[in-house]
Amino acid sequence: MTHFRAAERSIALLIVLAALGLLLGWLLGQAGFGMAAGLLLWAALQLRQLLRLQRWLASRRMHAPEAEGAWQPIFDSLERRRKADRRRRRRLLIALEAFRDAARALPDGIIAIDDSDTIHWFNKSAKRLLGLRYPADVGNHLTHLVRSPRFVQWLGEGPLDDPLIDLPSPGDERVRLLCRVIGYRPGFRMLIVRDVSNLMRLEQIRRDFVANVSHELRTPLTVINGYMEALEPEELGEFGGLFVQMRQQSRRMAHIVEDLLTLSRLEAQSMPIADQVAMRPLLGTILRDAQALSAGRHQIELCVSTELDLLGSGKDLHSAFSNLVVNAVRYTPDGGQIRLLWEMREQEACFSVCDTGPGIPSQHLPRLTERFYRVSNSRSRDSGGTGLGLAIVKHVLNSHGARLGIESRVGEGSCFRCLFPKKCLHDRSATGTSESALA
Ligand code: ADP
């Protein structure tokens, strides 16, 4: 309504000035010139308002200057907008300050970097944990300041869903760090660094405890087993049956201790071993062991369709592969089939053990590699398992940068796949012949 009235007033002013100009011009005998002068005066008034508006917009003043006619509502609305903008800016500044204070107070280090690892911002804890200096290090490459090869490789290669665990702080080796990275907008990533020294210490205490207990148990168990192997159940008359059970359980205990020691050794291994492991002989041995364990109860088949070898620890890989094969033999009922495969699957080399056993319900699959996790307690104990086999497999594969994939259908069977990335592979024969051998 006010806008409308203001426009009306402007038009009225235009008409009045034109009419006055016309009247004066007519009185002077120059009606046309008179009207043109009236219109020119109106245009000059509008130009004055425009200049005022321009000057005010260029200034930082909050209150708009006085305006006339149709200009009044324009000035008013621009003034309201300017005030609202200032309020919004203040609110944003307060929110930004609050965010900065919160980020500063965080015990975790936060560093904003771009795709080329250039540092854009970091908080106080990042200074302490990574030894960064403010403002000198803003604009520098993070990998020039944190030079640990593990960190540089992790940040460069990923997969960044996985955190980097146990990185020594550049300033103090005793401080152990856990690093995560999150992409928060295109081209930018946020690195979160946490001090996990206490957690790592507790983890070390746990590992040492398990290793020491296993070690201490090994000697008495070896002695007990030795005596038990020397005795014959028939010599014990009515206690013969009990003795057989004791001997079985004592052997099982010895296996558990051996597996726990293997796990402790794998956990303590800091540097991955990168020997060349010839796959054909290794798979041949595993096949023969499986056939001996099965004693003709299963149909066991080995297919080799790649000549690639592995880089790693032959002993650990043998242990991991035979754990999978022993499980397949143990859990597959008599007459079932077991297939061992060494092949390329897209970019990865894959050793699979597939069986036609009972299968595993899907809800158990994510927890299968936990120590002592069992699908069915009675089934695994009857089979003589220790509950540590798949935990060993997972550890061996992790230490080789490989992963375990499990597919299983209840009533149909299971497939355990060890997937090795390119960096674990060694191409022995450049010709790369392909064959399938049925053993
Ligand atoms: P265990 O010594 O009990 O076999 P593992 O860690 O090797 O311990 O395996 C964990 C559990 O996974 C087993 O108890 C068993 O229930 C299940 N499992 C492993 N392999 C197979 C398989 N090939 N078929 C069916 N179940 C399996």
Short mmCIF file of C-alpha atoms and ligand atoms in Angstrom, two decimals:
data_model
loop_
_atom_site.label_atom_id
_atom_site.label_comp_id
_atom_site.label_asym_id
_atom_site.label_seq_id
_atom_site.Cartn_x
_atom_site.Cartn_y
_atom_site.Cartn_z
CA MET A 1 0.00 0.00 0.00
CA THR A 2 2.79 2.44 1.03
CA HIS A 3 4.74 1.43 -2.08
CA PHE A 4 1.70 2.20 -4.16
CA ARG A 5 1.20 5.62 -2.52
CA ALA A 6 4.87 6.49 -2.91
CA ALA A 7 4.72 5.61 -6.62
CA GLU A 8 1.57 7.69 -6.91
CA ARG A 9 3.35 10.65 -5.29
CA SER A 10 6.23 10.31 -7.76
CA ILE A 11 3.86 10.28 -10.71
CA ALA A 12 1.96 13.24 -9.22
CA LEU A 13 5.27 15.17 -8.89
CA LEU A 14 6.10 14.33 -12.50
CA ILE A 15 2.68 15.61 -13.66
CA VAL A 16 2.88 18.76 -11.50
CA LEU A 17 6.41 19.63 -12.76
CA ALA A 18 5.44 18.94 -16.37
CA ALA A 19 2.22 21.02 -15.99
CA LEU A 20 4.07 23.91 -14.27
CA GLY A 21 6.73 23.84 -16.98
CA LEU A 22 4.03 23.82 -19.65
CA LEU A 23 2.17 26.73 -17.99
CA LEU A 24 5.30 28.86 -17.56
CA GLY A 25 6.42 28.04 -21.09
CA TRP A 26 3.01 28.93 -22.44
CA LEU A 27 3.07 32.26 -20.59
CA LEU A 28 6.49 32.93 -22.12
CA GLY A 29 5.36 31.70 -25.52
CA GLN A 30 7.57 28.50 -25.36
CA ALA A 31 5.18 25.79 -24.16
CA GLY A 32 7.38 22.88 -25.45
CA PHE A 33 10.55 24.18 -23.78
CA GLY A 34 8.66 24.83 -20.56
CA MET A 35 7.39 21.26 -20.39
CA ALA A 36 10.84 19.85 -21.24
CA ALA A 37 12.38 21.97 -18.44
CA GLY A 38 9.76 20.60 -15.99
CA LEU A 39 10.60 16.99 -17.01
CA LEU A 40 14.33 17.73 -16.75
CA LEU A 41 13.86 19.02 -13.22
CA TRP A 42 12.00 15.79 -12.31
CA ALA A 43 14.80 13.68 -13.80
CA ALA A 44 17.42 15.72 -11.87
CA LEU A 45 15.56 15.05 -8.62
CA GLN A 46 15.54 11.29 -9.37
CA LEU A 47 19.26 11.38 -10.19
CA ARG A 48 19.97 13.09 -6.85
CA GLN A 49 18.18 10.23 -5.04
CA LEU A 50 20.11 7.67 -7.05
CA LEU A 51 23.41 9.30 -6.10
CA ARG A 52 22.38 9.38 -2.44
CA LEU A 53 21.52 5.68 -2.62
CA GLN A 54 24.84 4.87 -4.25
CA ARG A 55 26.78 6.83 -1.61
CA TRP A 56 24.90 5.13 1.22
CA LEU A 57 25.42 1.65 -0.24
CA ALA A 58 29.14 2.35 -0.51
CA SER A 59 29.23 3.52 3.14
CA ARG A 60 28.90 1.28 6.24
CA ARG A 61 26.16 3.46 7.80
CA MET A 62 23.19 1.50 9.06
CA HIS A 63 20.51 4.23 8.67
CA ALA A 64 19.45 5.07 5.13
CA PRO A 65 19.35 8.80 4.16
CA GLU A 66 16.05 10.66 3.77
CA ALA A 67 14.31 9.87 0.50
CA GLU A 68 11.30 11.16 -1.38
CA GLY A 69 8.50 9.62 -3.39
CA ALA A 70 8.97 6.14 -4.82
CA TRP A 71 12.53 6.07 -3.37
CA GLN A 72 11.33 6.00 0.24
CA PRO A 73 10.16 2.35 0.32
CA ILE A 74 13.29 1.27 -1.61
CA PHE A 75 15.55 2.97 0.95
CA ASP A 76 13.49 1.53 3.81
CA SER A 77 13.61 -2.03 2.52
CA LEU A 78 17.37 -1.80 1.81
CA GLU A 79 17.90 -0.49 5.35
CA ARG A 80 15.88 -3.37 6.82
CA ARG A 81 17.90 -5.84 4.74
CA ARG A 82 21.19 -4.27 5.82
CA LYS A 83 20.15 -4.54 9.48
CA ALA A 84 19.03 -8.18 9.03
CA ASP A 85 22.35 -8.94 7.30
CA ARG A 86 24.28 -7.45 10.19
CA ARG A 87 22.27 -9.49 12.72
CA ARG A 88 22.86 -12.67 10.66
CA ARG A 89 26.58 -11.91 10.38
CA ARG A 90 26.81 -11.42 14.14
CA ARG A 91 25.01 -14.71 14.76
CA LEU A 92 27.35 -16.49 12.30
CA LEU A 93 30.40 -14.97 13.96
CA ILE A 94 29.18 -16.11 17.39
CA ALA A 95 28.50 -19.63 16.01
CA LEU A 96 31.94 -19.69 14.34
CA GLU A 97 33.64 -18.57 17.56
CA ALA A 98 31.71 -21.23 19.52
CA PHE A 99 32.75 -23.87 16.95
CA ARG A 100 36.38 -22.74 17.12
CA ASP A 101 36.31 -22.80 20.93
CA ALA A 102 34.81 -26.31 20.86
CA ALA A 103 37.39 -27.51 18.31
CA ARG A 104 40.19 -25.93 20.39
CA ALA A 105 38.94 -27.64 23.54
CA LEU A 106 38.74 -31.10 21.89
CA PRO A 107 41.29 -33.58 23.22
CA ASP A 108 41.56 -35.03 19.69
CA GLY A 109 43.70 -33.32 17.10
CA ILE A 110 41.78 -32.06 14.05
CA ILE A 111 43.51 -31.01 10.85
CA ALA A 112 41.71 -29.82 7.71
CA ILE A 113 43.64 -30.80 4.60
CA ASP A 114 42.88 -30.77 0.88
CA ASP A 115 43.41 -33.51 -1.70
CA SER A 116 47.08 -32.58 -2.09
CA ASP A 117 47.52 -32.91 1.72
CA THR A 118 48.00 -29.16 2.17
CA ILE A 119 47.09 -28.04 5.69
CA HIS A 120 44.31 -25.44 5.87
CA TRP A 121 43.54 -25.39 9.57
CA PHE A 122 44.27 -27.32 12.75
CA ASN A 123 43.38 -27.16 16.42
CA LYS A 124 45.47 -26.94 19.58
CA SER A 125 45.55 -30.70 20.20
CA ALA A 126 46.92 -31.27 16.67
CA LYS A 127 49.85 -29.01 17.61
CA ARG A 128 50.53 -31.13 20.67
CA LEU A 129 49.99 -34.57 19.11
CA LEU A 130 51.63 -34.02 15.73
CA GLY A 131 54.05 -31.26 16.66
CA LEU A 132 52.51 -28.74 14.21
CA ARG A 133 53.29 -25.02 14.55
CA TYR A 134 50.72 -22.27 14.09
CA PRO A 135 50.66 -20.36 11.77
CA ALA A 136 53.96 -21.50 10.17
CA ASP A 137 52.62 -24.91 9.12
CA VAL A 138 49.35 -23.70 7.58
CA GLY A 139 49.80 -24.11 3.81
CA ASN A 140 52.48 -26.81 4.19
CA HIS A 141 52.04 -30.42 3.11
CA LEU A 142 51.11 -32.60 6.07
CA THR A 143 53.23 -35.48 4.74
CA HIS A 144 56.30 -33.18 4.83
CA LEU A 145 55.75 -32.66 8.54
CA VAL A 146 54.59 -36.14 9.60
CA ARG A 147 57.07 -38.30 7.71
CA SER A 148 56.38 -41.78 9.07
CA PRO A 149 56.27 -44.06 5.95
CA ARG A 150 53.23 -45.89 7.38
CA PHE A 151 51.37 -42.60 7.76
CA VAL A 152 52.37 -41.33 4.30
CA GLN A 153 51.28 -44.62 2.69
CA TRP A 154 48.03 -44.75 4.64
CA LEU A 155 47.07 -41.17 3.78
CA GLY A 156 48.06 -41.64 0.15
CA GLU A 157 46.54 -45.03 -0.53
CA GLY A 158 43.76 -45.73 1.89
CA PRO A 159 41.37 -47.49 2.12
CA LEU A 160 40.55 -44.63 4.41
CA ASP A 161 37.56 -46.29 6.04
CA ASP A 162 40.17 -48.09 8.10
CA PRO A 163 41.91 -46.05 10.79
CA LEU A 164 45.70 -46.02 11.17
CA ILE A 165 46.46 -47.59 14.53
CA ASP A 166 49.52 -47.17 16.75
CA LEU A 167 51.35 -44.32 15.01
CA PRO A 168 54.12 -42.90 17.23
CA SER A 169 53.71 -39.17 17.80
CA PRO A 170 56.47 -37.26 15.92
CA GLY A 171 57.29 -35.28 19.08
CA ASP A 172 57.28 -38.15 21.59
CA GLU A 173 57.67 -41.82 20.62
CA ARG A 174 55.87 -42.92 23.80
CA VAL A 175 52.64 -41.25 22.69
CA ARG A 176 50.76 -43.63 20.38
CA LEU A 177 48.16 -42.24 18.00
CA LEU A 178 45.09 -43.45 16.17
CA CYS A 179 44.31 -41.53 12.97
CA ARG A 180 41.07 -41.38 11.03
CA VAL A 181 40.23 -39.37 7.97
CA ILE A 182 36.81 -38.09 6.89
CA GLY A 183 35.93 -36.37 3.61
CA TYR A 184 33.74 -33.42 4.63
CA ARG A 185 33.36 -31.55 1.35
CA PRO A 186 34.60 -32.14 -2.21
CA GLY A 187 38.38 -31.85 -2.27
CA PHE A 188 38.73 -31.54 1.51
CA ARG A 189 39.41 -34.07 4.26
CA MET A 190 39.53 -33.87 8.00
CA LEU A 191 42.19 -35.84 9.83
CA ILE A 192 41.29 -36.79 13.40
CA VAL A 193 44.17 -37.84 15.64
CA ARG A 194 43.59 -39.45 19.05
CA ASP A 195 46.03 -40.28 21.81
CA VAL A 196 45.53 -44.02 22.45
CA SER A 197 48.71 -44.59 24.52
CA ASN A 198 46.77 -45.93 27.53
CA LEU A 199 44.68 -48.21 25.38
CA MET A 200 47.78 -49.55 23.61
CA ARG A 201 49.47 -50.11 26.98
CA LEU A 202 46.47 -52.12 28.23
CA GLU A 203 46.40 -54.06 24.97
CA GLN A 204 50.11 -54.82 25.38
CA ILE A 205 49.50 -56.01 28.97
CA ARG A 206 46.71 -58.28 27.70
CA ARG A 207 48.91 -59.66 24.92
CA ASP A 208 51.84 -60.25 27.28
CA PHE A 209 49.54 -61.95 29.80
CA VAL A 210 48.10 -64.35 27.22
CA ALA A 211 51.57 -65.07 25.81
CA ASN A 212 53.07 -65.67 29.27
CA VAL A 213 50.20 -67.88 30.49
CA SER A 214 50.36 -69.94 27.29
CA HIS A 215 54.10 -70.25 27.61
CA GLU A 216 53.89 -71.31 31.26
CA LEU A 217 51.21 -73.90 30.46
CA ARG A 218 53.15 -75.42 27.61
CA THR A 219 55.81 -77.19 29.69
CA PRO A 220 53.52 -78.95 32.22
CA LEU A 221 51.15 -79.89 29.40
CA THR A 222 53.99 -81.38 27.37
CA VAL A 223 55.03 -83.49 30.36
CA ILE A 224 51.45 -84.67 31.05
CA ASN A 225 50.94 -85.46 27.36
CA GLY A 226 54.22 -87.33 27.23
CA TYR A 227 53.18 -89.62 30.10
CA MET A 228 49.72 -90.10 28.66
CA GLU A 229 51.08 -91.10 25.27
CA ALA A 230 53.34 -93.65 27.02
CA LEU A 231 50.41 -95.32 28.78
CA GLU A 232 47.99 -97.69 27.01
CA PRO A 233 44.27 -97.56 27.95
CA GLU A 234 44.13 -101.38 28.03
CA GLU A 235 46.62 -101.37 30.92
CA LEU A 236 44.20 -99.31 33.04
CA GLY A 237 41.36 -101.84 33.06
CA GLU A 238 38.00 -100.25 33.96
CA PHE A 239 39.57 -96.73 33.83
CA GLY A 240 40.58 -97.23 30.20
CA GLY A 241 37.55 -95.32 28.84
CA LEU A 242 38.15 -92.38 31.21
CA PHE A 243 41.82 -92.34 30.26
CA VAL A 244 41.02 -92.07 26.53
CA GLN A 245 38.86 -89.01 27.26
CA MET A 246 41.59 -87.48 29.45
CA ARG A 247 44.12 -88.01 26.70
CA GLN A 248 41.82 -86.38 24.11
CA GLN A 249 41.21 -83.32 26.32
CA SER A 250 44.86 -83.02 27.20
CA ARG A 251 45.80 -83.06 23.47
CA ARG A 252 43.14 -80.43 22.85
CA MET A 253 44.59 -78.23 25.61
CA ALA A 254 48.03 -78.56 24.04
CA HIS A 255 46.55 -77.48 20.67
CA ILE A 256 44.86 -74.48 22.29
CA VAL A 257 48.15 -73.43 23.91
CA GLU A 258 49.98 -73.83 20.58
CA ASP A 259 47.35 -71.74 18.79
CA LEU A 260 47.47 -69.05 21.49
CA LEU A 261 51.24 -68.90 21.14
CA THR A 262 50.91 -68.63 17.35
CA LEU A 263 48.46 -65.73 17.79
CA SER A 264 50.81 -64.01 20.26
CA ARG A 265 53.69 -64.37 17.84
CA LEU A 266 51.61 -62.95 14.97
CA GLU A 267 50.50 -60.00 17.12
CA ALA A 268 54.04 -59.23 18.21
CA GLN A 269 55.33 -59.33 14.61
CA SER A 270 55.79 -55.65 13.75
CA MET A 271 57.44 -55.89 10.31
CA PRO A 272 55.72 -57.98 7.63
CA ILE A 273 57.94 -60.72 6.17
CA ALA A 274 58.22 -60.55 2.36
CA ASP A 275 59.82 -63.85 1.28
CA GLN A 276 58.87 -65.32 -2.05
CA VAL A 277 56.39 -68.14 -1.38
CA ALA A 278 56.04 -70.63 -4.24
CA MET A 279 52.36 -71.48 -4.38
CA ARG A 280 52.41 -74.80 -6.26
CA PRO A 281 54.54 -76.69 -3.69
CA LEU A 282 52.67 -75.02 -0.81
CA LEU A 283 49.27 -75.99 -2.21
CA GLY A 284 50.55 -79.51 -2.94
CA THR A 285 51.55 -79.96 0.73
CA ILE A 286 48.22 -78.59 1.94
CA LEU A 287 46.34 -80.93 -0.37
CA ARG A 288 48.29 -83.96 0.86
CA ASP A 289 47.68 -82.98 4.51
CA ALA A 290 43.96 -82.59 3.81
CA GLN A 291 43.81 -85.99 2.10
CA ALA A 292 45.60 -87.59 5.05
CA LEU A 293 43.16 -85.98 7.53
CA SER A 294 40.13 -86.92 5.45
CA ALA A 295 41.37 -90.51 5.00
CA GLY A 296 39.26 -90.96 1.89
CA ARG A 297 36.01 -89.68 3.45
CA HIS A 298 35.82 -86.67 1.08
CA GLN A 299 36.44 -85.86 -2.54
CA ILE A 300 39.19 -83.21 -2.46
CA GLU A 301 40.12 -81.24 -5.56
CA LEU A 302 42.83 -78.62 -6.19
CA CYS A 303 42.55 -76.16 -9.11
CA VAL A 304 45.44 -73.82 -9.91
CA SER A 305 44.67 -71.27 -12.62
CA THR A 306 47.46 -68.75 -12.05
CA GLU A 307 51.22 -69.07 -11.87
CA LEU A 308 51.50 -66.12 -9.49
CA ASP A 309 53.35 -66.65 -6.21
CA LEU A 310 52.95 -64.76 -2.97
CA LEU A 311 55.25 -62.42 -1.09
CA GLY A 312 55.08 -63.03 2.63
CA SER A 313 55.81 -65.54 5.32
CA GLY A 314 55.62 -69.12 4.00
CA LYS A 315 55.15 -70.51 7.51
CA ASP A 316 52.25 -68.17 8.37
CA LEU A 317 50.55 -68.61 5.01
CA HIS A 318 50.81 -72.38 5.35
CA SER A 319 49.28 -72.14 8.82
CA ALA A 320 46.39 -69.93 7.58
CA PHE A 321 45.60 -72.04 4.49
CA SER A 322 45.77 -75.33 6.36
CA ASN A 323 43.44 -73.98 9.10
CA LEU A 324 40.82 -73.34 6.41
CA VAL A 325 41.34 -76.73 4.81
CA VAL A 326 41.30 -78.57 8.15
CA ASN A 327 38.01 -76.83 9.00
CA ALA A 328 36.53 -77.89 5.66
CA VAL A 329 37.55 -81.52 6.29
CA ARG A 330 36.30 -81.42 9.90
CA TYR A 331 32.91 -79.86 9.25
CA THR A 332 32.02 -81.50 5.92
CA PRO A 333 30.16 -84.78 6.42
CA ASP A 334 31.58 -87.95 4.87
CA GLY A 335 31.05 -88.16 1.11
CA GLY A 336 31.15 -84.34 0.74
CA GLN A 337 33.30 -82.37 -1.70
CA ILE A 338 36.08 -79.88 -0.94
CA ARG A 339 37.58 -77.61 -3.60
CA LEU A 340 40.82 -75.67 -3.20
CA LEU A 341 41.33 -72.92 -5.79
CA TRP A 342 44.22 -70.59 -6.56
CA GLU A 343 43.11 -68.02 -9.16
CA MET A 344 42.96 -64.35 -10.14
CA ARG A 345 39.72 -62.57 -9.25
CA GLU A 346 39.64 -59.13 -10.89
CA GLN A 347 42.67 -57.31 -9.43
CA GLU A 348 43.29 -59.74 -6.57
CA ALA A 349 44.74 -63.22 -6.25
CA CYS A 350 42.43 -65.57 -4.40
CA PHE A 351 42.93 -68.80 -2.49
CA SER A 352 39.49 -70.34 -1.82
CA VAL A 353 38.41 -73.36 0.15
CA CYS A 354 34.86 -74.36 -0.74
CA ASP A 355 33.00 -77.27 0.80
CA THR A 356 29.61 -78.91 0.64
CA GLY A 357 29.35 -78.97 4.44
CA PRO A 358 26.52 -77.81 6.72
CA GLY A 359 27.05 -74.08 6.00
CA ILE A 360 26.97 -71.27 8.55
CA PRO A 361 23.89 -69.11 9.34
CA SER A 362 24.52 -65.53 8.12
CA GLN A 363 24.20 -63.93 11.60
CA HIS A 364 27.41 -65.74 12.69
CA LEU A 365 29.58 -64.67 9.75
CA PRO A 366 30.71 -61.24 11.08
CA ARG A 367 31.92 -62.77 14.38
CA LEU A 368 33.49 -65.95 13.03
CA THR A 369 37.09 -64.70 13.26
CA GLU A 370 36.79 -63.74 16.96
CA ARG A 371 38.81 -65.90 19.33
CA PHE A 372 36.83 -68.87 20.65
CA TYR A 373 33.71 -67.85 18.70
CA ARG A 374 31.79 -70.91 17.66
CA VAL A 375 28.65 -71.43 15.62
CA SER A 376 27.73 -74.48 17.61
CA ASN A 377 29.79 -75.40 20.66
CA SER A 378 29.04 -79.09 20.56
CA ARG A 379 29.81 -79.41 16.85
CA SER A 380 33.21 -77.72 17.09
CA ARG A 381 34.31 -79.44 20.29
CA ASP A 382 33.38 -82.82 18.81
CA SER A 383 35.53 -81.95 15.81
CA GLY A 384 38.50 -81.27 18.12
CA GLY A 385 38.73 -77.57 17.18
CA THR A 386 40.38 -74.97 19.40
CA GLY A 387 38.14 -72.04 18.39
CA LEU A 388 41.25 -70.09 17.31
CA GLY A 389 41.73 -71.28 13.73
CA LEU A 390 39.92 -68.45 11.95
CA ALA A 391 41.42 -65.84 14.32
CA ILE A 392 44.85 -67.06 13.17
CA VAL A 393 43.73 -66.90 9.51
CA LYS A 394 42.54 -63.31 9.95
CA HIS A 395 45.78 -62.24 11.66
CA VAL A 396 47.97 -63.81 9.01
CA LEU A 397 45.97 -62.20 6.21
CA ASN A 398 45.96 -58.79 7.94
CA SER A 399 49.71 -58.90 8.36
CA HIS A 400 49.99 -59.55 4.59
CA GLY A 401 47.59 -56.71 3.72
CA ALA A 402 45.10 -59.34 2.51
CA ARG A 403 41.52 -60.00 3.63
CA LEU A 404 39.22 -62.92 4.32
CA GLY A 405 35.87 -63.24 2.55
CA ILE A 406 33.30 -65.78 3.74
CA GLU A 407 30.25 -66.96 1.80
CA SER A 408 28.03 -69.62 3.23
CA ARG A 409 24.55 -71.09 2.77
CA VAL A 410 23.01 -73.31 5.39
CA GLY A 411 22.58 -76.80 3.99
CA GLU A 412 24.68 -76.06 0.87
CA GLY A 413 28.22 -75.34 2.06
CA SER A 414 30.78 -72.62 2.71
CA CYS A 415 33.50 -70.81 0.79
CA PHE A 416 36.40 -69.14 2.61
CA ARG A 417 38.43 -66.84 0.35
CA CYS A 418 41.82 -65.29 1.08
CA LEU A 419 42.12 -62.22 -1.18
CA PHE A 420 45.60 -60.85 -1.80
CA PRO A 421 46.16 -57.39 -3.34
CA LYS A 422 48.69 -56.85 -6.14
CA LYS A 423 51.46 -55.76 -3.77
CA CYS A 424 51.53 -59.30 -2.23
CA LEU A 425 52.01 -61.01 -5.61
CA HIS A 426 55.14 -62.17 -7.36
CA ASP A 427 55.02 -63.04 -11.06
CA ARG A 428 57.50 -65.91 -11.40
CA SER A 429 56.67 -66.85 -14.97
CA ALA A 430 56.32 -63.86 -17.22
CA THR A 431 54.56 -66.14 -19.76
CA GLY A 432 51.79 -66.87 -17.19
CA THR A 433 50.53 -70.27 -18.37
CA SER A 434 47.11 -71.28 -17.17
CA GLU A 435 46.14 -74.78 -16.20
CA SER A 436 43.75 -76.73 -14.06
CA ALA A 437 45.07 -79.66 -12.14
CA LEU A 438 42.87 -82.24 -10.55
CA ALA A 439 44.70 -84.00 -7.79
P1 ADP B 1 37.29 -74.26 15.49
O1 ADP B 1 38.60 -74.69 16.01
O2 ADP B 1 36.19 -74.38 16.48
O3 ADP B 1 37.01 -74.87 14.17
P2 ADP B 1 37.65 -71.85 14.00
O4 ADP B 1 38.04 -70.48 14.42
O5 ADP B 1 38.49 -72.54 13.00
O6 ADP B 1 37.46 -72.70 15.32
O7 ADP B 1 36.18 -71.75 13.41
C1 ADP B 1 35.19 -71.03 14.11
C2 ADP B 1 33.84 -71.65 13.88
O8 ADP B 1 33.46 -71.46 12.54
C3 ADP B 1 33.82 -73.13 14.08
O9 ADP B 1 33.56 -73.46 15.42
C4 ADP B 1 32.69 -73.60 13.19
O10 ADP B 1 31.46 -73.51 13.87
C5 ADP B 1 32.69 -72.57 12.07
N1 ADP B 1 33.32 -73.07 10.82
C6 ADP B 1 34.58 -72.86 10.42
N2 ADP B 1 34.80 -73.42 9.23
C7 ADP B 1 33.65 -74.02 8.85
C8 ADP B 1 33.23 -74.77 7.71
N3 ADP B 1 34.05 -75.02 6.69
N4 ADP B 1 31.95 -75.22 7.67
C9 ADP B 1 31.11 -74.94 8.68
N5 ADP B 1 31.44 -74.24 9.80
C10 ADP B 1 32.68 -73.78 9.89
#
